[in-house]
Every structure is written in C-alpha cells, then in structure tokens.
C-alpha cells in the first residue's frame, strides 16, 4: 500500500510539473518584427482562435501607412504612403474593403482593454508583405517587399515595346503582349483602332503595387497622338494594368487593363467637321440614337442591347434582367443636339450633347454631358452603337 501511495504522489508531482511547464510556454509573450525591428504595443499581441491580433496603430505605423479611426463606427481606414493600397476594417464585420473592393474575412477586429486589435497576417498580406511564424520562439516576422532595379526595368521594357508596337501599327505584336486569358473585348480595345488610324503611343510608368515574382499591378500614363487615318482624338489617359508571367525570368503578359481617367488633348477641329452623309444613313443613325435614349429612359435593357454591336461581349450583355441595370436610377436623358462629324460609309461618329436630370425635376435643372458616339454599319445596312463613347467633359 505504501508503495502505491508513493507512486501516486510521484505521478501527481509530475503532472503538476508538466502543467506548470505548459502554462509557462503558453504564457510566453508573442514578439512581432517588421523588417527586423521589434514592435511595441499598447496591448500585448493576442492569440485568439489560432490567429494573432495586434494593436492596429503600431502595426500600420511600422508599415508606413496613414491611418484614421472612426470611434463611433469602430472603423479603421489605412492608406499606404504612395496611395496605392487602401484598407478598411470594422469591428464586428467579417468584410474588409481592400483597394475599394469588398473582401470576405473570417477574422474580425477585436476590442481589448480599450484598444482595437486587428488580425496581423490578414493585414500584412493585404499590404503585400511576407509573414512568417516561428512557434519555438513565439515570434512573427513581417518583411515588406523591396523592388529591385531589374524588376522595374522588366516592366518598363514591356511598356516601351507595347508603345512601339502600337506606334508601328503592328497588331500581331500588340496581341503577343496579351495573356492567353485576355478576352476578345480587351483584344479589340487594344488593337481595333490600329486597323483604321496611324498613331504614336508612349507609356510612362507611374506606380507599382501588389508585386510578386510572377504578378504585378501597375499604374501608367498613356499618351496617344493621331498621325493619319480615320477618326481619332488625341488623348492622355491614366490606366491600371495587371501583368503576369510564368517565372521570374519570363516576359510579362497583360492579363487585364482598364482606364482610370482620360483627357482629350487635341483634335477639336474634328468636332467641327461636316461630312456629306446620304440621307438614308443619316435618318437611320439619328433614329438609332433616339432609340437608345428611349431604352434608357424606359429602363429597358433588352431594347438598349438591340442598339449595340451584336458581337460585343462586354459586361452590359451579361445582364439578363430587362430592367436590372436601371432599377435604382431616377434619371431621364434628353438629346439637346446631335451632329455627325465623321462618316466613311462603314463608320460614323456623332457629336452629342445630352441633358441628364432627375425624373421628378424640371429638365432645365439637369446637367449637360458632351460626348462623341461611335457607330458602325452592319451588312444588312442597319447601324449599331459601339459600346463606348468619347466623354469630352
């Protein structure tokens, strides 16, 4: 019996020893380093549901982000020093806003000891940083990516080649810079006008964001001037571009491109042109513009789609509900003036001044919008609108 009691006492002491060791291990504080500099927090880092949370001000400051906090809404807004990345997090919400887009996240900001804590890995990844966790030392390292000269040079080389290909009118070469995932609409946007006009194009790199070895997002200026050919307005546009490549030694391909803004810098003389247009085509063109206006005012997507290029595969044609795009609009559209400024038998461009106003208001209280609307002729002699306009305002 005495031997059994001694054994039980020994086991109890061992269990206490092991429990104490485990508790000491669990209580070991978590350390966080950003680019080898240890951070200090008003509230210690918290391990909650297998995720580390840290006080947001210290983290964003170390990442060189500007921050604001709406205490009433419990909302954090952060912006990178170059303005390329924005992050919005709200206590109690599982949705984050990254660069203006909603992103679902299982990790919500927490309130602890009067401070707001954010999920470290989620935030760091959103900034493009690399995160490592070392359980043996309870240490997290956050390393901000650093752009090297050869990486930037590879992007500038693509922009130079793309500009040269557009300037030489080499449609095949321009197409070769597009990723195989690029849709037909993007291909047409990149090469369609090269079939009709001769231009010079220069790209100027503005900023790079979300860069990885095989993917990157960039912002650039695109300056385009007409040399000869059909209708075209010189312009200076700012664009976003997404590039990908198979490896860090492969050439970049354009996966996506879209304009942020566009300014028409010359070519106003073209707006005053008065080409000779056969009466039959003139009647059809003007009637088509009126048909589109009526479709918009009647909230009728099907009628609107009937005025557009039947081969257009863009986002408007993905709508299936005949009223869905207009349900939340209380707007009306009137055409104050419309005048054909270019016509070659296959294409036409119409200078249009629109008046847009609330349906409940007097039209005189609306705003005017000046555009150039491209149209083209089908084989059956009818006309259709191109799914884009030149906005001159």
Short mmCIF file of C-alpha atoms in Angstrom, two decimals:
data_model
loop_
_atom_site.label_atom_id
_atom_site.label_comp_id
_atom_site.label_asym_id
_atom_site.label_seq_id
_atom_site.Cartn_x
_atom_site.Cartn_y
_atom_site.Cartn_z
CA UNK A 1 0.00 0.00 0.00
CA UNK A 2 2.84 2.41 0.93
CA UNK A 3 4.49 1.71 -2.44
CA UNK A 4 1.23 2.50 -4.25
CA UNK A 5 0.83 5.78 -2.32
CA UNK A 6 4.41 6.83 -3.14
CA UNK A 7 3.75 6.07 -6.82
CA UNK A 8 0.58 8.18 -6.85
CA UNK A 9 2.37 11.11 -5.16
CA UNK A 10 5.15 10.87 -7.76
CA UNK A 11 2.64 10.94 -10.64
CA UNK A 12 0.83 13.91 -9.11
CA UNK A 13 4.08 15.86 -8.78
CA UNK A 14 4.98 15.05 -12.40
CA UNK A 15 1.61 16.20 -13.66
CA UNK A 16 1.95 19.45 -11.73
CA UNK A 17 5.44 19.97 -13.15
CA UNK A 18 4.32 19.33 -16.74
CA UNK A 19 1.26 21.54 -16.33
CA UNK A 20 3.41 24.32 -14.97
CA UNK A 21 5.78 23.98 -17.93
CA UNK A 22 2.87 24.04 -20.40
CA UNK A 23 1.40 27.10 -18.70
CA UNK A 24 4.75 28.87 -18.84
CA UNK A 25 5.04 28.03 -22.53
CA UNK A 26 1.53 29.32 -23.28
CA UNK A 27 2.22 32.49 -21.31
CA UNK A 28 5.35 33.26 -23.30
CA UNK A 29 4.76 36.65 -24.97
CA UNK A 30 4.48 36.91 -28.74
CA UNK A 31 7.04 39.15 -30.38
CA UNK A 32 6.44 40.92 -33.70
CA UNK A 33 9.16 42.25 -36.00
CA UNK A 34 8.68 44.40 -39.10
CA UNK A 35 11.80 44.47 -41.26
CA UNK A 36 13.90 43.27 -38.27
CA UNK A 37 12.60 45.98 -35.91
CA UNK A 38 10.64 44.75 -32.90
CA UNK A 39 7.31 46.47 -32.38
CA UNK A 40 5.89 47.66 -29.08
CA UNK A 41 2.14 47.71 -28.48
CA UNK A 42 -0.20 49.40 -26.01
CA UNK A 43 -1.86 45.98 -25.61
CA UNK A 44 0.22 42.78 -25.93
CA UNK A 45 -0.38 40.64 -29.04
CA UNK A 46 -3.27 38.24 -28.54
CA UNK A 47 -3.54 34.68 -29.84
CA UNK A 48 -7.26 34.15 -30.43
CA UNK A 49 -8.74 31.22 -32.36
CA UNK A 50 -5.28 30.36 -33.76
CA UNK A 51 -4.85 33.90 -35.12
CA UNK A 52 -2.58 36.61 -33.76
CA UNK A 53 -4.16 40.01 -33.21
CA UNK A 54 -2.17 43.20 -32.58
CA UNK A 55 -2.98 46.84 -31.79
CA UNK A 56 -3.60 48.48 -35.16
CA UNK A 57 -1.82 51.83 -34.70
CA UNK A 58 1.61 50.36 -34.01
CA UNK A 59 1.31 47.88 -36.88
CA UNK A 60 0.17 50.36 -39.54
CA UNK A 61 2.75 52.93 -38.39
CA UNK A 62 5.52 50.35 -38.82
CA UNK A 63 4.18 49.55 -42.30
CA UNK A 64 4.32 53.30 -43.15
CA UNK A 65 0.54 53.67 -43.53
CA UNK A 66 -1.57 56.72 -42.81
CA UNK A 67 -4.46 55.80 -40.51
CA UNK A 68 -7.74 57.24 -39.31
CA UNK A 69 -10.20 55.80 -36.80
CA UNK A 70 -13.92 56.44 -36.61
CA UNK A 71 -14.68 55.74 -32.96
CA UNK A 72 -18.45 55.85 -33.41
CA UNK A 73 -18.43 53.31 -36.26
CA UNK A 74 -15.40 51.44 -34.84
CA UNK A 75 -13.89 51.65 -38.32
CA UNK A 76 -10.19 51.74 -39.27
CA UNK A 77 -9.01 53.25 -42.52
CA UNK A 78 -5.39 52.91 -43.63
CA UNK A 79 -3.58 54.13 -46.73
CA UNK A 80 -0.08 53.37 -47.96
CA UNK A 81 2.41 56.24 -48.29
CA UNK A 82 2.21 56.11 -52.10
CA UNK A 83 -1.60 55.95 -52.04
CA UNK A 84 -1.65 52.68 -53.96
CA UNK A 85 -3.17 50.47 -51.25
CA UNK A 86 -6.15 51.24 -49.00
CA UNK A 87 -7.50 49.03 -46.24
CA UNK A 88 -10.73 49.42 -44.28
CA UNK A 89 -11.65 47.23 -41.31
CA UNK A 90 -14.64 47.48 -38.97
CA UNK A 91 -15.06 45.89 -35.55
CA UNK A 92 -17.75 43.21 -35.72
CA UNK A 93 -17.69 42.98 -39.52
CA UNK A 94 -16.39 39.99 -41.47
CA UNK A 95 -15.99 42.14 -44.60
CA UNK A 96 -12.87 44.19 -45.27
CA UNK A 97 -12.50 46.79 -48.01
CA UNK A 98 -9.19 46.40 -49.85
CA UNK A 99 -8.50 48.97 -52.56
CA UNK A 100 -12.20 49.76 -52.74
CA UNK A 101 -13.29 46.12 -53.15
CA UNK A 102 -15.13 44.03 -50.55
CA UNK A 103 -13.15 41.05 -49.27
CA UNK A 104 -14.67 38.40 -47.01
CA UNK A 105 -12.55 37.53 -43.99
CA UNK A 106 -13.16 35.13 -41.09
CA UNK A 107 -11.04 37.43 -38.89
CA UNK A 108 -12.76 40.48 -37.40
CA UNK A 109 -11.05 43.31 -35.50
CA UNK A 110 -11.40 42.94 -31.72
CA UNK A 111 -11.73 45.34 -28.81
CA UNK A 112 -9.42 44.60 -25.87
CA UNK A 113 -8.57 46.85 -22.92
CA UNK A 114 -9.89 49.90 -24.73
CA UNK A 115 -7.78 49.23 -27.83
CA UNK A 116 -8.69 47.90 -31.29
CA UNK A 117 -6.75 44.83 -32.40
CA UNK A 118 -6.52 43.59 -35.98
CA UNK A 119 -5.57 40.18 -37.46
CA UNK A 120 -1.88 40.59 -38.17
CA UNK A 121 -1.43 38.11 -41.02
CA UNK A 122 -4.54 39.30 -42.90
CA UNK A 123 -3.46 42.95 -42.71
CA UNK A 124 0.16 42.24 -43.59
CA UNK A 125 -0.83 40.14 -46.61
CA UNK A 126 -3.12 42.92 -47.81
CA UNK A 127 -0.10 45.25 -47.88
CA UNK A 128 1.89 42.76 -49.93
CA UNK A 129 4.22 41.84 -47.04
CA UNK A 130 5.63 38.37 -46.35
CA UNK A 131 4.73 36.87 -42.95
CA UNK A 132 6.48 34.05 -41.05
CA UNK A 133 5.55 32.45 -37.69
CA UNK A 134 8.23 30.80 -35.51
CA UNK A 135 6.39 28.80 -32.80
CA UNK A 136 9.55 27.79 -30.91
CA UNK A 137 10.29 31.44 -30.07
CA UNK A 138 6.72 32.78 -30.32
CA UNK A 139 7.96 35.25 -32.94
CA UNK A 140 6.29 36.70 -36.04
CA UNK A 141 8.32 38.43 -38.75
CA UNK A 142 6.81 40.76 -41.32
CA UNK A 143 9.03 41.62 -44.28
CA UNK A 144 7.99 44.35 -46.68
CA UNK A 145 8.79 43.55 -50.32
CA UNK A 146 11.56 45.56 -51.92
CA UNK A 147 11.57 46.34 -55.61
CA UNK A 148 14.90 45.83 -57.32
CA UNK A 149 16.03 47.70 -60.41
CA UNK A 150 15.87 44.70 -62.74
CA UNK A 151 12.23 44.04 -61.75
CA UNK A 152 11.20 47.61 -62.54
CA UNK A 153 13.26 47.55 -65.73
CA UNK A 154 11.39 44.45 -66.95
CA UNK A 155 8.08 46.29 -66.58
CA UNK A 156 9.36 49.45 -68.27
CA UNK A 157 10.70 47.28 -71.10
CA UNK A 158 7.22 45.82 -71.70
CA UNK A 159 5.65 49.30 -71.76
CA UNK A 160 8.29 50.51 -74.22
CA UNK A 161 7.74 47.55 -76.54
CA UNK A 162 3.98 47.91 -76.33
CA UNK A 163 4.17 51.60 -77.21
CA UNK A 164 6.49 50.89 -80.14
CA UNK A 165 4.19 48.15 -81.46
CA UNK A 166 1.15 50.44 -81.31
CA UNK A 167 3.10 53.26 -82.96
CA UNK A 168 4.13 50.98 -85.83
CA UNK A 169 0.58 49.62 -86.23
CA UNK A 170 1.80 46.06 -85.65
CA UNK A 171 -1.40 44.39 -84.48
CA UNK A 172 0.19 40.93 -84.26
CA UNK A 173 2.94 42.22 -81.96
CA UNK A 174 0.48 44.11 -79.74
CA UNK A 175 -1.58 40.90 -79.48
CA UNK A 176 1.54 38.96 -78.48
CA UNK A 177 1.81 41.03 -75.29
CA UNK A 178 -1.66 39.93 -74.15
CA UNK A 179 -2.09 36.99 -71.82
CA UNK A 180 -3.92 33.95 -73.18
CA UNK A 181 -6.67 34.67 -70.64
CA UNK A 182 -7.38 38.08 -72.20
CA UNK A 183 -10.93 38.18 -73.53
CA UNK A 184 -11.94 39.23 -77.03
CA UNK A 185 -13.31 42.55 -75.84
CA UNK A 186 -9.95 43.53 -74.36
CA UNK A 187 -8.15 42.43 -77.53
CA UNK A 188 -10.49 44.60 -79.61
CA UNK A 189 -9.93 47.55 -77.29
CA UNK A 190 -6.16 47.15 -77.62
CA UNK A 191 -5.94 46.62 -81.37
CA UNK A 192 -9.22 47.63 -83.06
CA UNK A 193 -8.33 51.26 -83.73
CA UNK A 194 -4.93 50.29 -85.15
CA UNK A 195 -6.76 48.94 -88.21
CA UNK A 196 -8.05 52.42 -89.05
CA UNK A 197 -5.53 55.02 -87.85
CA UNK A 198 -1.80 55.56 -87.56
CA UNK A 199 -0.76 56.82 -84.14
CA UNK A 200 2.18 57.34 -81.83
CA UNK A 201 1.89 55.94 -78.30
CA UNK A 202 4.08 56.43 -75.24
CA UNK A 203 3.62 54.74 -71.87
CA UNK A 204 5.03 56.25 -68.67
CA UNK A 205 5.17 54.13 -65.53
CA UNK A 206 3.64 55.94 -62.51
CA UNK A 207 3.50 53.36 -59.71
CA UNK A 208 3.72 49.64 -58.94
CA UNK A 209 1.68 47.76 -56.33
CA UNK A 210 0.86 44.19 -55.20
CA UNK A 211 4.03 42.90 -56.76
CA UNK A 212 5.12 39.28 -56.65
CA UNK A 213 7.69 37.39 -58.68
CA UNK A 214 5.11 36.39 -61.28
CA UNK A 215 2.40 39.05 -60.96
CA UNK A 216 2.14 42.80 -60.53
CA UNK A 217 -0.34 45.66 -60.75
CA UNK A 218 0.79 48.99 -62.16
CA UNK A 219 -0.50 52.45 -62.98
CA UNK A 220 0.76 54.27 -66.08
CA UNK A 221 0.15 57.27 -68.28
CA UNK A 222 -0.64 56.56 -71.92
CA UNK A 223 -0.15 59.43 -74.37
CA UNK A 224 -1.58 58.82 -77.85
CA UNK A 225 -1.47 61.13 -80.88
CA UNK A 226 -3.01 60.55 -84.29
CA UNK A 227 -0.74 60.72 -87.36
CA UNK A 228 -3.19 59.83 -90.12
CA UNK A 229 -6.26 57.74 -90.94
CA UNK A 230 -9.85 57.77 -89.73
CA UNK A 231 -11.49 59.43 -86.76
CA UNK A 232 -9.40 59.54 -83.60
CA UNK A 233 -9.00 62.09 -80.79
CA UNK A 234 -5.53 62.57 -79.30
CA UNK A 235 -5.64 61.75 -75.62
CA UNK A 236 -3.76 61.40 -72.37
CA UNK A 237 -5.11 58.57 -70.23
CA UNK A 238 -4.22 57.03 -66.89
CA UNK A 239 -4.57 53.26 -66.83
CA UNK A 240 -4.34 50.31 -64.45
CA UNK A 241 -2.68 47.19 -65.77
CA UNK A 242 -2.28 43.68 -64.34
CA UNK A 243 0.73 41.70 -65.56
CA UNK A 244 1.62 38.04 -65.06
CA UNK A 245 4.44 35.76 -66.15
CA UNK A 246 5.27 32.08 -65.84
CA UNK A 247 8.56 32.61 -63.97
CA UNK A 248 10.77 35.46 -62.80
CA UNK A 249 12.87 35.06 -65.97
CA UNK A 250 9.91 35.01 -68.40
CA UNK A 251 8.43 38.01 -70.21
CA UNK A 252 5.42 39.82 -68.77
CA UNK A 253 1.97 39.41 -70.33
CA UNK A 254 -1.01 41.77 -69.93
CA UNK A 255 -3.85 39.99 -68.16
CA UNK A 256 -6.08 43.00 -67.59
CA UNK A 257 -6.13 46.68 -68.46
CA UNK A 258 -8.67 49.40 -67.79
CA UNK A 259 -8.65 53.22 -67.87
CA UNK A 260 -8.89 55.29 -64.70
CA UNK A 261 -9.25 58.61 -66.50
CA UNK A 262 -8.90 60.06 -69.98
CA UNK A 263 -8.36 63.60 -71.23
CA UNK A 264 -8.69 64.53 -74.89
CA UNK A 265 -5.84 66.93 -75.53
CA UNK A 266 -6.40 67.98 -79.13
CA UNK A 267 -8.37 67.15 -82.23
CA UNK A 268 -11.11 69.71 -81.52
CA UNK A 269 -11.12 70.55 -85.23
CA UNK A 270 -12.60 67.13 -85.89
CA UNK A 271 -15.60 68.08 -83.77
CA UNK A 272 -16.45 70.81 -86.30
CA UNK A 273 -16.34 68.60 -89.39
CA UNK A 274 -19.49 68.38 -91.54
CA UNK A 275 -19.12 65.31 -93.79
CA UNK A 276 -21.52 64.54 -96.60
CA UNK A 277 -23.86 61.77 -95.40
CA UNK A 278 -26.51 60.05 -97.58
CA UNK A 279 -30.00 60.89 -96.33
CA UNK A 280 -30.89 57.23 -95.77
CA UNK A 281 -27.92 56.63 -93.45
CA UNK A 282 -28.39 59.95 -91.70
CA UNK A 283 -32.00 59.08 -90.86
CA UNK A 284 -31.01 55.62 -89.57
CA UNK A 285 -28.17 57.00 -87.44
CA UNK A 286 -30.27 59.69 -85.79
CA UNK A 287 -33.14 57.24 -85.22
CA UNK A 288 -30.76 54.81 -83.52
CA UNK A 289 -29.61 57.48 -81.06
CA UNK A 290 -33.24 58.25 -80.23
CA UNK A 291 -33.95 54.53 -79.78
CA UNK A 292 -31.11 54.19 -77.28
CA UNK A 293 -32.32 57.27 -75.38
CA UNK A 294 -35.83 55.81 -75.14
CA UNK A 295 -34.46 52.47 -73.95
CA UNK A 296 -32.54 54.15 -71.15
CA UNK A 297 -35.49 56.30 -70.12
CA UNK A 298 -37.81 53.27 -70.16
CA UNK A 299 -35.36 51.16 -68.14
CA UNK A 300 -35.42 48.55 -70.91
CA UNK A 301 -32.14 46.67 -71.14
CA UNK A 302 -33.28 44.42 -73.99
CA UNK A 303 -34.14 47.39 -76.15
CA UNK A 304 -30.84 49.00 -75.17
CA UNK A 305 -28.85 45.88 -76.14
CA UNK A 306 -30.62 45.88 -79.51
CA UNK A 307 -28.93 49.20 -80.31
CA UNK A 308 -25.43 47.86 -79.60
CA UNK A 309 -22.86 45.87 -81.52
CA UNK A 310 -24.24 42.27 -81.56
CA UNK A 311 -20.69 40.92 -81.33
CA UNK A 312 -19.92 42.90 -78.18
CA UNK A 313 -19.10 40.52 -75.31
CA UNK A 314 -18.65 43.14 -72.60
CA UNK A 315 -20.33 43.38 -69.19
CA UNK A 316 -23.57 45.02 -70.41
CA UNK A 317 -24.50 41.93 -72.43
CA UNK A 318 -24.18 39.75 -69.34
CA UNK A 319 -27.32 41.35 -67.90
CA UNK A 320 -30.37 39.12 -68.18
CA UNK A 321 -32.99 41.06 -66.21
CA UNK A 322 -34.51 43.56 -68.64
CA UNK A 323 -34.67 46.31 -66.02
CA UNK A 324 -31.90 45.40 -63.57
CA UNK A 325 -29.25 47.97 -64.64
CA UNK A 326 -31.71 50.87 -64.23
CA UNK A 327 -33.78 49.85 -61.19
CA UNK A 328 -32.04 52.24 -58.80
CA UNK A 329 -31.93 55.22 -61.16
CA UNK A 330 -34.43 58.05 -61.17
CA UNK A 331 -32.80 59.74 -64.14
CA UNK A 332 -34.01 60.89 -67.53
CA UNK A 333 -31.99 61.62 -70.63
CA UNK A 334 -32.63 64.12 -73.41
CA UNK A 335 -30.56 64.78 -76.52
CA UNK A 336 -30.07 68.53 -76.80
CA UNK A 337 -28.13 68.24 -80.04
CA UNK A 338 -26.61 65.56 -82.28
CA UNK A 339 -24.43 66.12 -85.32
CA UNK A 340 -22.48 63.68 -87.49
CA UNK A 341 -18.82 64.73 -87.58
CA UNK A 342 -17.29 61.70 -89.34
CA UNK A 343 -18.69 59.31 -91.96
CA UNK A 344 -16.99 56.89 -94.34
CA UNK A 345 -19.88 54.58 -95.30
CA UNK A 346 -18.90 51.92 -92.76
CA UNK A 347 -18.39 54.01 -89.65
CA UNK A 348 -19.82 57.21 -88.28
CA UNK A 349 -19.11 59.44 -85.27
CA UNK A 350 -21.76 61.70 -83.83
CA UNK A 351 -21.16 64.67 -81.56
CA UNK A 352 -23.93 64.58 -78.94
CA UNK A 353 -24.89 66.95 -76.13
CA UNK A 354 -27.02 65.17 -73.55
CA UNK A 355 -29.13 66.60 -70.75
CA UNK A 356 -29.39 64.34 -67.69
CA UNK A 357 -31.87 65.18 -64.95
CA UNK A 358 -33.92 63.66 -62.17
CA UNK A 359 -37.28 62.43 -63.40
CA UNK A 360 -39.03 64.39 -60.68
CA UNK A 361 -37.29 67.66 -61.63
CA UNK A 362 -37.50 70.10 -64.49
CA UNK A 363 -35.07 69.25 -67.34
CA UNK A 364 -33.56 72.73 -67.06
CA UNK A 365 -32.18 71.72 -63.66
CA UNK A 366 -30.17 68.86 -65.16
CA UNK A 367 -26.54 68.69 -66.21
CA UNK A 368 -25.16 68.63 -69.73
CA UNK A 369 -22.78 65.97 -70.96
CA UNK A 370 -20.81 66.25 -74.19
CA UNK A 371 -19.78 63.02 -75.91
CA UNK A 372 -18.79 61.54 -79.25
CA UNK A 373 -20.70 58.34 -80.03
CA UNK A 374 -19.13 55.86 -82.50
CA UNK A 375 -21.42 53.77 -84.75
CA UNK A 376 -20.84 51.17 -87.44
CA UNK A 377 -22.84 49.69 -90.26
CA UNK A 378 -23.91 46.04 -90.43
CA UNK A 379 -24.02 44.05 -93.65
CA UNK A 380 -27.81 44.42 -93.82
CA UNK A 381 -27.46 48.21 -93.95
CA UNK A 382 -28.59 48.86 -90.37
CA UNK A 383 -26.46 50.76 -87.85
CA UNK A 384 -25.32 49.87 -84.32
CA UNK A 385 -23.64 51.76 -81.50
CA UNK A 386 -20.15 50.93 -80.35
CA UNK A 387 -20.29 50.06 -76.59
CA UNK A 388 -18.18 53.06 -75.60
CA UNK A 389 -18.13 56.85 -76.07
CA UNK A 390 -15.60 59.66 -76.05
CA UNK A 391 -16.52 61.71 -72.98
CA UNK A 392 -15.45 65.29 -73.68
CA UNK A 393 -16.40 66.82 -70.30
#
